Every structure is written in C-alpha cells, then in structure tokens.
mmCIF file of C-alpha atoms in Angstrom:
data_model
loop_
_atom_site.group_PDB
_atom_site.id
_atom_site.type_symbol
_atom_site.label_atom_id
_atom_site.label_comp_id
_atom_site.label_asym_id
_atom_site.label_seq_id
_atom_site.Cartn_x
_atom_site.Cartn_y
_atom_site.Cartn_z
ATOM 1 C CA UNK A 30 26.584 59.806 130.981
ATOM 2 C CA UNK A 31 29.873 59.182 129.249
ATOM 3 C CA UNK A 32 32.332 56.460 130.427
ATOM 4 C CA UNK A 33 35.957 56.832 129.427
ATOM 5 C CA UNK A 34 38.612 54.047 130.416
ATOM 6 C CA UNK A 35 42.858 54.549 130.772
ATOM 7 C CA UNK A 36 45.685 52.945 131.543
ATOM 8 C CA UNK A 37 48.731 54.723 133.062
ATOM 9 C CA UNK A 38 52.391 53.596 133.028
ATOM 10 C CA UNK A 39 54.798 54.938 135.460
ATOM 11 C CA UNK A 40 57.721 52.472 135.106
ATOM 12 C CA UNK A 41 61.073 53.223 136.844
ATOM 13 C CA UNK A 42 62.121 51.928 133.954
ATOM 14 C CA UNK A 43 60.570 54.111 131.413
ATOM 15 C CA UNK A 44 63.901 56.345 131.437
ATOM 16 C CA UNK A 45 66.453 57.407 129.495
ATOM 17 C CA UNK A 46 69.730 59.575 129.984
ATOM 18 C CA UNK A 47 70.746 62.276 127.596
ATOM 19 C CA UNK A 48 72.410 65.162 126.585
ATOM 20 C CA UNK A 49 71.010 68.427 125.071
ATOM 21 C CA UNK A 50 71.151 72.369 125.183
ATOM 22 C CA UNK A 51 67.748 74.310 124.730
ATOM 23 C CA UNK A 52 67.761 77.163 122.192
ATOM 24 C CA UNK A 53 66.188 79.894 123.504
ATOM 25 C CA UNK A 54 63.298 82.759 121.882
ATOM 26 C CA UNK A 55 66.436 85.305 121.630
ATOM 27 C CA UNK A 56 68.919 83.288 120.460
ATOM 28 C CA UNK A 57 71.115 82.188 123.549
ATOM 29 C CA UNK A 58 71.014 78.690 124.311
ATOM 30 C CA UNK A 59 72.083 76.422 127.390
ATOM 31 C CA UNK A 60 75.505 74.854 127.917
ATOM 32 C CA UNK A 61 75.133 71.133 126.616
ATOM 33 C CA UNK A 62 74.224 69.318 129.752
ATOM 34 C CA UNK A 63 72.156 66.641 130.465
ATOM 35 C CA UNK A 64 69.288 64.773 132.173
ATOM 36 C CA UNK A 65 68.151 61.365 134.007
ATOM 37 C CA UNK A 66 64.713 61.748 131.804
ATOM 38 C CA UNK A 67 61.584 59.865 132.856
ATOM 39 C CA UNK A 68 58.232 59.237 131.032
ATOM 40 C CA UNK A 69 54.973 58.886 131.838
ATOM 41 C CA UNK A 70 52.444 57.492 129.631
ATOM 42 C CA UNK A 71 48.421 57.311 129.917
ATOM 43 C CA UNK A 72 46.189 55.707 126.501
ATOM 44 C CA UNK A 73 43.000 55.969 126.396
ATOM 45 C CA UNK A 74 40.823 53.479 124.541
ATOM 46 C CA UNK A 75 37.651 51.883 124.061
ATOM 47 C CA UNK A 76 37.249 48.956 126.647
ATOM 48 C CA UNK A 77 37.298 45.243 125.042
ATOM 49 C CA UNK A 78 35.145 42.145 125.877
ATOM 50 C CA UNK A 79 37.867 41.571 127.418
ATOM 51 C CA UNK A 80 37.592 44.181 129.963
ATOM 52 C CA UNK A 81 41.103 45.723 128.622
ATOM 53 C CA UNK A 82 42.133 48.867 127.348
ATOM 54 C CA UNK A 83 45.638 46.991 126.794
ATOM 55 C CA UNK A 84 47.757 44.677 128.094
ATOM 56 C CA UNK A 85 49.957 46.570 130.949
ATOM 57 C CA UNK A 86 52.441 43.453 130.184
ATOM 58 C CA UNK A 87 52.414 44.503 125.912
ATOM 59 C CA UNK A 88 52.508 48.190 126.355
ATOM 60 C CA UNK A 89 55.844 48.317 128.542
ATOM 61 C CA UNK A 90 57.778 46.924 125.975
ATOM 62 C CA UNK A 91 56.720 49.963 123.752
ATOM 63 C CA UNK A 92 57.513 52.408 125.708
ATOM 64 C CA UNK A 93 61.169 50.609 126.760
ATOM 65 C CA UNK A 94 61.953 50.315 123.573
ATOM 66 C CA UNK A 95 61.289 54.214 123.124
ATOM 67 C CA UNK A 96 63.611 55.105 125.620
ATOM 68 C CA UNK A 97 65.987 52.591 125.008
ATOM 69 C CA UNK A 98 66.936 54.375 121.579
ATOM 70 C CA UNK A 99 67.128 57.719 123.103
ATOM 71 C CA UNK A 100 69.280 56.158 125.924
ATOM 72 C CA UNK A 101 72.774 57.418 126.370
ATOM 73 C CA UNK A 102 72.995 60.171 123.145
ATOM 74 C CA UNK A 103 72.910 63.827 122.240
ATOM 75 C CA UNK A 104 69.747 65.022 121.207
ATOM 76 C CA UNK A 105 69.734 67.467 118.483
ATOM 77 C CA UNK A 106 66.712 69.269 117.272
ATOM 78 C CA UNK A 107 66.647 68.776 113.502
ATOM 79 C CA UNK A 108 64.472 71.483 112.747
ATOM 80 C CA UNK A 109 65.979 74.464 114.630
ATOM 81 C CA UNK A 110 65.899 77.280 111.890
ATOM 82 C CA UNK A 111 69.322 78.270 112.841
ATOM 83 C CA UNK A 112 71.618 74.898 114.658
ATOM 84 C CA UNK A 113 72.784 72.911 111.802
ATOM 85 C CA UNK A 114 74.426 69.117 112.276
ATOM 86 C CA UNK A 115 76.676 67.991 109.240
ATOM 87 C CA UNK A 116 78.696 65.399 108.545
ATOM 88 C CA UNK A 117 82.782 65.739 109.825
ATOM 89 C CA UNK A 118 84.293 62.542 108.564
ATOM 90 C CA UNK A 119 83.419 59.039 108.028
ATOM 91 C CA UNK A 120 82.315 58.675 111.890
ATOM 92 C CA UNK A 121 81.114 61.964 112.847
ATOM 93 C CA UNK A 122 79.136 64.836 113.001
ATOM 94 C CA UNK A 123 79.086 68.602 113.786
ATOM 95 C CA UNK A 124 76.539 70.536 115.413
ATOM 96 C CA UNK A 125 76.747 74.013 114.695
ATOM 97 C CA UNK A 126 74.921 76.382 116.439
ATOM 98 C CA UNK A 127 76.102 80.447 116.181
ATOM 99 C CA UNK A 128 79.558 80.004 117.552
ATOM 100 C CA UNK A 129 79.267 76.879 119.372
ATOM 101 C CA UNK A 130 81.080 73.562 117.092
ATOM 102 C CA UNK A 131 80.597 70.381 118.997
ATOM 103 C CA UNK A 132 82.145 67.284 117.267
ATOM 104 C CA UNK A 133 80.604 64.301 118.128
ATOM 105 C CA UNK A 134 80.368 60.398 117.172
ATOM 106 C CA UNK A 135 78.017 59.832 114.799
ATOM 107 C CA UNK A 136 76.748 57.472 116.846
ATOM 108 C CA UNK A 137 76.163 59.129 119.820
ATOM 109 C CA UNK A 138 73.829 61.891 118.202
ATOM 110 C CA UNK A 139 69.975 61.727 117.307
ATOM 111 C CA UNK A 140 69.118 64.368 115.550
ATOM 112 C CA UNK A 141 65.083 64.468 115.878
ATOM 113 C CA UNK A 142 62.426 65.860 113.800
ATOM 114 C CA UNK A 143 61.969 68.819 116.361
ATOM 115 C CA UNK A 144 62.833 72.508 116.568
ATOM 116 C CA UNK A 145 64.135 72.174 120.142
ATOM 117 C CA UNK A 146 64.924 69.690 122.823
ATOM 118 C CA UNK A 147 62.310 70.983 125.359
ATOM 119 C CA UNK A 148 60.619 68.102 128.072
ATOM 120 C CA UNK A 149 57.471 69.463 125.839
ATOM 121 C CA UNK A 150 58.989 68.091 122.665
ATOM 122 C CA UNK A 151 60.732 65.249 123.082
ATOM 123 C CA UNK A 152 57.184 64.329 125.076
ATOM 124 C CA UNK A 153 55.325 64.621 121.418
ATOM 125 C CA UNK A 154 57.797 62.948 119.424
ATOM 126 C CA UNK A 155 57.590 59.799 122.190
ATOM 127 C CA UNK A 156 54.210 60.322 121.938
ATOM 128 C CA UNK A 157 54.013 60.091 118.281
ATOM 129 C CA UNK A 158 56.870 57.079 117.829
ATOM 130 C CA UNK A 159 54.527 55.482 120.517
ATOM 131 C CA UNK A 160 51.366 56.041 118.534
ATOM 132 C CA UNK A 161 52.739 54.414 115.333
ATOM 133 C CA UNK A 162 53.805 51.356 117.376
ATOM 134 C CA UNK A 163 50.740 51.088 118.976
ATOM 135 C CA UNK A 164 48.802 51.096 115.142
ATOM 136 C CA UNK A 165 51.208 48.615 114.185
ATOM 137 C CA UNK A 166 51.191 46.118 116.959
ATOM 138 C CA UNK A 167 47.397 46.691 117.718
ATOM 139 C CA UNK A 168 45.576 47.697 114.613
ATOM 140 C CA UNK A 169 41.774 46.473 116.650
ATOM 141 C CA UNK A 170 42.458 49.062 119.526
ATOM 142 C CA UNK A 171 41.183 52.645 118.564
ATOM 143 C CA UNK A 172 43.443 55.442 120.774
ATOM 144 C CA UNK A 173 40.640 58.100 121.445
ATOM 145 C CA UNK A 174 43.565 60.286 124.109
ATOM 146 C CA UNK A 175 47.258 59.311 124.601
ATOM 147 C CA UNK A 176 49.177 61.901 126.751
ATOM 148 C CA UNK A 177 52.858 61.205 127.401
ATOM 149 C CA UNK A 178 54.902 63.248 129.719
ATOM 150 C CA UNK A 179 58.802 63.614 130.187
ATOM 151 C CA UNK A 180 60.178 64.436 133.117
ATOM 152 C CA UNK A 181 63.932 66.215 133.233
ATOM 153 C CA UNK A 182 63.730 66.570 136.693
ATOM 154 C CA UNK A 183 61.659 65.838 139.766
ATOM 155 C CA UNK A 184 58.444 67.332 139.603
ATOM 156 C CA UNK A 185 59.316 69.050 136.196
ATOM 157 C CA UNK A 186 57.416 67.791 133.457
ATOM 158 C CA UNK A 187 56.245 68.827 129.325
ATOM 159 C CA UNK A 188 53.436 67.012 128.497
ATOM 160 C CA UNK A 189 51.660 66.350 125.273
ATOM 161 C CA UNK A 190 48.390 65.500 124.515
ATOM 162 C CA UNK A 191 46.584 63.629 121.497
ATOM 163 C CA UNK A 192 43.028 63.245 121.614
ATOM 164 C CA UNK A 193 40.554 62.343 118.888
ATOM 165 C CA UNK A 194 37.930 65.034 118.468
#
C-alpha cells in the first residue's frame, strides 16, 4: 500500500490581474486584453514528525508573493520565435509582434521566460518560481508532486504538473 500526503491552497487571494495577447499556431494572435487570474496550488511531500507536509500559514506567503509581482503588468512571452520587446527610450519598451507596436512603460511589462502567455504557461513558470522558493525557504522538505493551476476565467484552467519519478 502506498500513502501519499498534500496540501492544497485555494486563496481568494492567490490572484493577480494582467494583460496579454496569445500568439496563435498560424500566426494570428489575440487583441491585448486581459484577465482577473487565479491560482491554485497543491505540494506534495513526505509527511514530518510533525504530522505536516507544510505550514498552510508559510506557504501562502509564497504563493502571494508570486502573484503579487505579476500583479497589474503586461505579460510578454520572451521566447516567442517571432514577438520581439526592445528598448524605446530611457523608460520604455516596445513589443513588436508582425505589425502590431505597443509602447509601453518599462515598468509595466514582464517579459517571461515563455514562448506564449497561455493559463498552461504562466501555470509552469509559477510553478517553477514557486519550486525555487520552496528549496530555498525549506531545504528539509523533499517536493515528490507540485501541480499549480491558473485560472483566466471561471472554470477555465492550464495546469502544470511536476512530479519526481
């Protein structure tokens, strides 16, 4: 028999607001619009003598924090073959993308380490960011399955999973 313990986080909270365009398999894209995102996040761990997997009350914080720097911005895949995002001036950027030019604060844009701003995405990269700060704040616990899940609208969620083989 194998016994397997979780905890899952649903926070109202755990949400962010943000603006995006998807780039689509042929080449058209989405208008930039935008979303009240929220994320869902389950870790699964050994249990301690403790009887924890985690602390619910340490684990928010992570995941806050996570949405908190996504909060309010325009998300920009940085690794779209094709959209490019280059400096225009001391306090700005351009995104480029075929014959769309949007010129933007600099601060207002994240460009992330993705090739497109899908739920499915942006739920790996949280899922990643959260798995370093996890290893950094909790070195002891051992993360056997983390899935993380974004949701851009009710009942419409990517989801990523990482699970130790």
């Amino acid at each position: 028999m194998s016994q397997r313990w979780s905890i899952d986080l649903a926070k109202e909270n755990f949400k962010f607001s943000a603006a995006h365009f998807l780039i689509f398999p042929d080449g058209s894209a989405e208008r930039l619009h935008g979303h009240n995102y929220r994320v869902f996040v389950e870790i699964e761990a050994g249990l301690s003598h403790h009887g924890l997997v985690l602390d619910f009350k340490t684990v928010k914080p992570l995941v806050r924090e996570l949405c908190d720097g996504l909060d309010e911005h325009f998300l920009v895949p940085g690794l779209h073959p094709v959209l490019r995002c280059e400096p225009a001036g001391e306090d700005a950027v351009e995104v480029l993308y075929r014959e769309r030019r949007y010129v933007v604060p600099r601060a207002d844009v994240i460009v992330l380490p993705i090739n497109n701003t899908s739920s499915e995405n942006l739920a790996a990269w949280l899922a990643g960011e959260l798995q370093r700060l996890l290893g950094e704040r909790f070195p002891d616990v051992f993360v056997t399955r983390l899935r993380v899940a974004v949701e851009e609208t009710s009942g419409q969620r990517g989801v990523y999973y990482y699970e130790v083989d």
